[in-house]
């Protein structure tokens, strides 16, 4: 077991931080910036094409009948998180800048992750079929709901939005949804290739995210991000992420028990209802917001992503241990 595994640090986060450092010292500017933007648009389209190709209709149908569980998860993802995000307004601007706060509102409007939510549910012994259904549906609904939520939350808290919501939805449909649908419709033709080359597909996904982050932070560096975000600001973002995740986890655990769900369903609710998707959030931010603020607004999402992986890894092991103990008894 290497150091990263012992510390429960996602190796991808280390690469992500490295890309941010590279962008800080060597930002793309001028003519290079234009070509990087074209490349980023193509990479995002490919990313969502592959998301569509990987989505199995059979897996979704296997867990779709458990509507009470899905309702609780969607409530956590698209209602509880935004309410908590709006509740953070009292710490602005004393503890965080308005732009960072907008980043938290954006984080709270995002759909759940797919891969990690399913993986943690499986490790912990939860309802995997329902997790696949909920996480996939959340990712799909997020393409439409997240821009609407972002527009509502930012208008409510700022009186005006960083972006035209309806124009953003049109751009989302063209740049994200159309490739997603084409990829899903192409699934019968390419599913065997996708299954055979999972590592290459995952590498394509992550490369697309890294490219978007590099371009976003290049623009942010040119705009002077490191004069606006200091060590104290990063520390406060981490603290707020921890508090936000803790509150959601506690509410999900006790609400699932009060509603009479089984332990397997509780596990699914905990892991699917507490996640926020970096894979969807990074490219979506590139479409929704001006380039000058994307870098700053992605900081809460990037930090929350790592914290959720570390905390949920511990939760998954505890659930799995409890399950093994129960079987042994």
XYZ file of C-alpha atoms in Angstrom:
329
model
C 0.000 0.000 0.000
C 1.530 3.320 -1.052
C 1.404 6.657 0.774
C -1.616 7.947 -1.179
C -3.618 4.824 -0.316
C -2.685 5.088 3.358
C -3.809 8.728 3.434
C -6.903 7.853 1.326
C -5.922 10.494 -1.228
C -7.218 10.059 -4.755
C -4.179 9.996 -7.124
C -6.260 11.925 -9.650
C -6.470 14.813 -7.179
C -2.656 14.966 -7.090
C -2.618 15.200 -10.902
C -5.357 17.842 -10.729
C -3.323 19.940 -8.292
C -0.268 19.523 -10.533
C -2.268 20.865 -13.489
C -3.331 23.882 -11.399
C 0.324 24.529 -10.495
C 1.365 24.261 -14.163
C -1.411 26.684 -15.136
C -0.238 29.068 -12.405
C 3.281 29.252 -13.849
C 2.587 28.565 -17.527
C -0.941 29.786 -18.368
C -2.127 29.510 -21.967
C -2.530 32.963 -23.510
C -2.962 34.601 -26.884
C -3.257 32.328 -29.929
C -2.507 29.225 -27.842
C -5.472 30.024 -25.613
C -7.811 30.058 -28.629
C -6.668 26.599 -29.759
C -6.880 25.228 -26.234
C -10.480 26.473 -26.049
C -11.347 24.659 -29.303
C -9.665 21.532 -27.948
C -11.566 21.869 -24.660
C -14.929 22.084 -26.456
C -14.105 18.918 -28.409
C -12.879 17.138 -25.266
C -16.089 17.978 -23.369
C -18.201 16.664 -26.240
C -16.162 13.442 -26.250
C -16.485 13.163 -22.465
C -20.288 13.250 -22.586
C -20.390 11.013 -25.660
C -18.552 8.358 -23.656
C -20.842 8.939 -20.641
C -23.780 8.169 -22.898
C -22.087 5.108 -24.366
C -21.348 3.689 -20.893
C -24.909 4.107 -19.602
C -26.683 0.737 -19.573
C -30.484 0.779 -19.897
C -30.714 -2.681 -18.318
C -28.865 -1.508 -15.206
C -31.197 1.467 -14.867
C -34.335 -0.641 -15.313
C -33.064 -3.105 -12.676
C -33.377 -0.526 -9.894
C -35.969 1.907 -11.225
C -38.894 0.439 -9.286
C -37.572 1.569 -5.887
C -39.140 5.025 -6.212
C -39.162 5.943 -2.483
C -35.413 5.461 -2.275
C -34.800 7.464 -5.457
C -37.051 10.262 -4.197
C -35.009 10.568 -0.981
C -31.732 10.631 -2.931
C -32.952 13.244 -5.428
C -34.307 15.348 -2.544
C -30.878 15.261 -0.910
C -29.065 16.081 -4.167
C -31.298 18.776 -5.618
C -33.164 20.227 -2.599
C -31.205 19.646 0.633
C -27.843 20.687 -0.818
C -29.179 23.955 -2.379
C -30.960 24.877 0.874
C -27.729 24.345 2.830
C -25.838 26.333 0.192
C -28.192 29.278 0.605
C -27.733 28.985 4.367
C -24.011 29.698 3.932
C -24.767 33.286 2.878
C -24.259 34.532 6.457
C -20.496 33.939 6.227
C -20.126 36.210 3.166
C -18.009 38.343 2.917
C -16.430 37.899 6.373
C -15.188 34.328 5.832
C -15.270 33.929 2.059
C -15.513 36.110 -1.030
C -18.798 36.375 -2.975
C -17.206 34.545 -5.942
C -16.147 31.589 -3.769
C -19.652 31.548 -2.303
C -21.040 31.358 -5.836
C -18.754 28.354 -6.249
C -20.442 26.711 -3.261
C -23.881 27.451 -4.704
C -22.733 25.862 -7.951
C -21.404 22.833 -6.032
C -24.760 22.425 -4.273
C -26.666 22.490 -7.590
C -24.665 19.675 -9.211
C -25.819 16.066 -9.705
C -24.329 13.089 -7.894
C -21.305 11.156 -9.080
C -21.847 7.843 -10.836
C -18.680 5.738 -10.486
C -17.707 6.506 -6.884
C -21.297 6.398 -5.545
C -21.793 2.926 -7.037
C -18.338 1.759 -5.956
C -18.808 2.814 -2.311
C -22.318 1.316 -2.234
C -20.910 -1.976 -3.494
C -18.030 -2.031 -0.985
C -20.386 -1.243 1.898
C -22.885 -3.948 0.901
C -25.704 -1.653 -0.230
C -28.366 -1.908 -2.937
C -26.125 -1.690 -6.008
C -28.931 -1.919 -8.602
C -30.729 1.037 -7.006
C -27.433 2.943 -6.738
C -26.783 2.491 -10.457
C -30.273 3.737 -11.250
C -30.171 6.751 -8.916
C -26.649 7.874 -9.775
C -27.230 7.538 -13.527
C -30.585 9.335 -13.371
C -29.081 12.084 -11.199
C -26.291 12.622 -13.724
C -28.802 12.787 -16.568
C -31.274 15.074 -14.770
C -28.428 17.318 -13.654
C -27.776 18.404 -17.231
C -31.188 20.134 -17.144
C -31.738 20.822 -13.430
C -28.293 22.152 -12.494
C -28.374 25.207 -14.830
C -31.879 26.049 -13.563
C -30.787 25.671 -9.938
C -27.638 27.713 -10.530
C -29.673 30.510 -12.117
C -32.206 30.475 -9.278
C -29.636 30.329 -6.470
C -27.396 33.058 -7.860
C -30.301 35.369 -8.702
C -31.767 34.823 -5.233
C -28.508 35.640 -3.462
C -27.016 38.244 -5.759
C -29.971 39.877 -7.455
C -28.421 39.112 -10.853
C -26.796 36.095 -12.436
C -23.344 35.446 -13.843
C -25.061 33.991 -16.862
C -28.279 33.932 -18.867
C -29.922 30.735 -17.589
C -31.878 29.907 -20.739
C -28.890 30.574 -22.984
C -26.846 28.365 -20.656
C -29.403 25.567 -20.977
C -29.268 25.870 -24.778
C -25.474 25.679 -24.668
C -25.671 22.721 -22.249
C -28.028 20.874 -24.600
C -25.819 21.509 -27.644
C -22.443 20.866 -26.039
C -23.316 18.188 -23.469
C -26.722 16.656 -24.017
C -26.502 16.084 -27.774
C -23.156 14.201 -27.499
C -24.602 12.245 -24.541
C -27.678 11.160 -26.527
C -25.603 10.315 -29.609
C -23.261 8.252 -27.429
C -26.143 6.384 -25.815
C -27.803 5.687 -29.167
C -24.441 4.438 -30.445
C -24.055 2.086 -27.478
C -25.248 -1.070 -29.335
C -22.524 -0.473 -31.927
C -19.634 0.382 -29.612
C -20.512 -1.248 -26.251
C -18.124 -4.163 -26.784
C -15.267 -1.759 -27.591
C -16.117 0.388 -24.539
C -16.174 -2.655 -22.232
C -12.909 -3.951 -23.685
C -11.099 -0.606 -23.340
C -12.399 0.634 -19.972
C -8.997 1.965 -18.940
C -8.683 3.987 -22.150
C -12.231 5.344 -21.730
C -11.524 6.368 -18.117
C -8.281 7.972 -19.249
C -10.228 9.953 -21.862
C -12.691 11.108 -19.185
C -9.987 12.285 -16.840
C -7.887 13.866 -19.590
C -10.912 15.946 -20.606
C -11.370 17.169 -17.027
C -7.677 18.022 -16.713
C -7.778 19.986 -19.957
C -10.806 22.010 -18.817
C -9.153 22.708 -15.452
C -5.929 23.841 -17.150
C -7.749 26.268 -19.450
C -9.989 27.541 -16.623
C -7.105 28.155 -14.235
C -4.974 29.710 -16.983
C -7.692 32.329 -17.413
C -8.016 32.682 -13.636
C -4.261 33.213 -13.231
C -4.311 35.920 -15.894
C -7.191 37.519 -13.961
C -5.137 37.362 -10.731
C -6.715 34.432 -8.852
C -3.813 34.019 -6.417
C -4.140 37.654 -5.382
C -7.790 36.968 -4.490
C -7.427 33.474 -2.941
C -4.869 33.085 -0.134
C -4.047 30.225 2.257
C -6.722 31.371 4.718
C -9.366 31.302 1.969
C -8.372 27.763 0.968
C -8.518 26.686 4.622
C -12.005 28.182 5.007
C -13.184 26.431 1.840
C -11.971 23.129 3.315
C -13.741 23.761 6.634
C -17.027 24.691 4.944
C -16.796 21.588 2.710
C -16.345 19.383 5.788
C -19.310 20.962 7.569
C -21.511 20.745 4.467
C -20.708 17.075 3.892
C -21.142 16.194 7.584
C -24.600 17.774 7.761
C -25.755 15.970 4.600
C -24.425 12.606 5.796
C -26.088 12.938 9.209
C -29.435 13.940 7.662
C -29.276 11.102 5.135
C -28.440 8.455 7.759
C -31.182 9.415 10.196
C -33.852 10.208 7.589
C -33.358 6.789 5.971
C -33.796 5.135 9.376
C -36.843 7.223 10.288
C -38.442 6.328 6.952
C -37.939 2.628 7.624
C -35.441 1.741 4.893
C -33.367 -1.414 5.157
C -29.652 -1.208 5.944
C -28.825 -1.899 2.274
C -31.073 0.964 1.149
C -29.667 3.240 3.869
C -26.173 2.639 2.469
C -27.376 3.542 -1.027
C -29.029 6.744 0.224
C -25.928 7.766 2.197
C -23.496 7.334 -0.689
C -25.679 8.451 -3.611
C -27.250 11.373 -1.745
C -24.014 12.940 -0.494
C -21.887 12.992 -3.657
C -21.277 15.843 -6.095
C -19.876 15.140 -9.542
C -16.497 16.552 -10.539
C -16.834 14.859 -13.943
C -20.044 16.774 -14.697
C -19.243 19.902 -12.726
C -15.988 20.914 -14.415
C -17.187 20.874 -18.044
C -20.578 22.326 -17.092
C -18.913 25.282 -15.358
C -16.945 25.913 -18.526
C -20.266 26.337 -20.357
C -22.225 28.193 -17.654
C -19.799 30.853 -16.432
C -17.461 33.494 -17.855
C -13.889 32.224 -18.231
C -12.642 34.859 -15.776
C -14.494 33.296 -12.798
C -14.497 29.569 -13.635
C -11.178 28.862 -11.899
C -12.245 30.418 -8.593
C -15.710 28.862 -8.706
C -14.274 25.361 -9.211
C -12.170 25.465 -6.035
C -15.018 24.412 -3.664
C -15.947 21.525 -5.992
C -12.357 20.280 -6.301
C -11.819 20.362 -2.522
C -15.242 18.864 -1.735
C -14.559 16.067 -4.225
C -11.475 14.887 -2.347
C -13.074 15.234 1.091
C -16.125 13.220 0.033
C -13.889 10.420 -1.264
C -11.860 10.258 1.952
C -14.856 10.412 4.304
C -17.002 7.980 2.296
C -14.108 5.511 2.085
C -14.126 5.361 5.893
C -17.940 5.068 5.990
C -17.899 2.260 3.419
C -15.364 0.251 5.425
C -17.404 0.685 8.623
C -20.608 -0.430 6.907
C -18.772 -3.428 5.390
C -17.295 -4.400 8.771
C -20.729 -4.202 10.407
C -22.166 -6.380 7.653
C -19.395 -8.999 8.054
C -19.881 -9.000 11.843
C -23.627 -9.495 11.452
C -23.100 -12.428 9.054
C -20.564 -13.996 11.412
C -23.047 -13.784 14.303
